[in-house]
Amino acid sequence: MTVTPSQSLVVAAEDAEVVGLPAGGAFTLLADASDTAGTLGVNRLTLGRGRDGAKPHHHARSTEVFYVLDGELEFLLGEEVVTVSKGGLVVVPPRVPHAFGAVPGAEADLLAMLTPGVDRFGYFRQLARVQHGLEPFDNLLPEQERYDVHFVDAAGWLSMRAAR
């Protein structure tokens, strides 16, 4: 359902698209920018034990907000790594490199919002295909501008996560 800036949006749980990820994870696609007159995009992400949520990247135009519904996550924020537990909030301004994943041995459940919104449901569907090994990660590279997801080199983060 597309709304105007003066309308409300309600998404019933049974109406949200769920995109499965490996190890029991999933994206629940709640509202894309086109559903909110461009004001924001919202999705829920569940991650299996110790699974990565996002490779290091930044958004050129949007602020991203994460609310941890359950579990515990590690976040890369610039060059700092922080651990955030259930009930914690993370706000990432435009151009700040960030990444996140469930801590080793723990599952995680988080709500993610991007404002102003960018239509990214297609990105999440494609990312799921990458994680399932159905297409290569490199297929995402030409889409960075479209989805305002600009991948960055953060070798320290990647090696830390791989060592676990």
mmCIF file of C-alpha atoms in Angstrom, residues 15-75:
data_model
loop_
_atom_site.group_PDB
_atom_site.id
_atom_site.type_symbol
_atom_site.label_atom_id
_atom_site.label_comp_id
_atom_site.label_asym_id
_atom_site.label_seq_id
_atom_site.Cartn_x
_atom_site.Cartn_y
_atom_site.Cartn_z
ATOM 1 C CA ASP A 15 0.947 -9.104 4.977
ATOM 2 C CA ALA A 16 4.702 -8.604 5.375
ATOM 3 C CA GLU A 17 6.939 -10.468 2.930
ATOM 4 C CA VAL A 18 9.429 -12.782 4.638
ATOM 5 C CA VAL A 19 12.660 -13.533 2.769
ATOM 6 C CA GLY A 20 14.479 -16.515 4.241
ATOM 7 C CA LEU A 21 18.194 -16.485 5.019
ATOM 8 C CA PRO A 22 20.576 -19.335 5.916
ATOM 9 C CA ALA A 23 20.708 -20.683 9.491
ATOM 10 C CA GLY A 24 17.107 -19.757 10.255
ATOM 11 C CA GLY A 25 17.458 -16.034 9.603
ATOM 12 C CA ALA A 26 15.041 -13.878 7.643
ATOM 13 C CA PHE A 27 14.290 -10.403 6.370
ATOM 14 C CA THR A 28 10.730 -9.308 7.116
ATOM 15 C CA LEU A 29 10.009 -6.518 4.639
ATOM 16 C CA LEU A 30 7.689 -4.059 6.364
ATOM 17 C CA ALA A 31 7.716 -0.729 4.501
ATOM 18 C CA ASP A 32 9.697 0.440 1.496
ATOM 19 C CA ALA A 33 10.216 4.106 0.653
ATOM 20 C CA SER A 34 7.468 3.931 -1.962
ATOM 21 C CA ASP A 35 5.092 2.773 0.807
ATOM 22 C CA THR A 36 5.858 5.833 2.991
ATOM 23 C CA ALA A 37 6.032 8.670 0.464
ATOM 24 C CA GLY A 38 9.831 8.438 0.727
ATOM 25 C CA THR A 39 10.037 9.197 4.430
ATOM 26 C CA LEU A 40 11.555 5.880 5.530
ATOM 27 C CA GLY A 41 12.024 2.191 4.905
ATOM 28 C CA VAL A 42 11.638 -0.455 7.610
ATOM 29 C CA ASN A 43 12.554 -4.105 7.859
ATOM 30 C CA ARG A 44 13.070 -6.677 10.556
ATOM 31 C CA LEU A 45 16.101 -8.930 10.427
ATOM 32 C CA THR A 46 16.597 -12.152 12.338
ATOM 33 C CA LEU A 47 20.046 -13.717 12.326
ATOM 34 C CA GLY A 48 21.097 -17.237 13.227
ATOM 35 C CA ARG A 49 23.839 -17.883 15.785
ATOM 36 C CA GLY A 50 26.893 -15.749 15.035
ATOM 37 C CA ARG A 51 25.685 -14.888 11.518
ATOM 38 C CA ASP A 52 26.675 -11.701 9.718
ATOM 39 C CA GLY A 53 23.964 -9.156 9.061
ATOM 40 C CA ALA A 54 25.708 -6.722 6.720
ATOM 41 C CA LYS A 55 29.128 -6.317 5.185
ATOM 42 C CA PRO A 56 30.882 -2.982 5.821
ATOM 43 C CA HIS A 57 29.113 -0.209 3.926
ATOM 44 C CA HIS A 58 27.772 3.321 4.260
ATOM 45 C CA HIS A 59 24.730 5.212 3.043
ATOM 46 C CA ALA A 60 25.382 8.468 1.206
ATOM 47 C CA ARG A 61 21.928 9.971 1.689
ATOM 48 C CA SER A 62 20.262 8.298 4.656
ATOM 49 C CA THR A 63 20.536 7.726 8.378
ATOM 50 C CA GLU A 64 20.064 4.121 9.489
ATOM 51 C CA VAL A 65 18.516 3.256 12.837
ATOM 52 C CA PHE A 66 18.744 -0.183 14.474
ATOM 53 C CA TYR A 67 16.728 -1.321 17.481
ATOM 54 C CA VAL A 68 17.739 -4.671 18.975
ATOM 55 C CA LEU A 69 14.560 -6.629 19.675
ATOM 56 C CA ASP A 70 16.351 -9.668 21.044
ATOM 57 C CA GLY A 71 19.793 -11.199 21.296
ATOM 58 C CA GLU A 72 23.132 -9.478 21.001
ATOM 59 C CA LEU A 73 24.946 -7.911 18.065
ATOM 60 C CA GLU A 74 28.370 -6.566 17.242
ATOM 61 C CA PHE A 75 28.377 -3.334 15.260
#
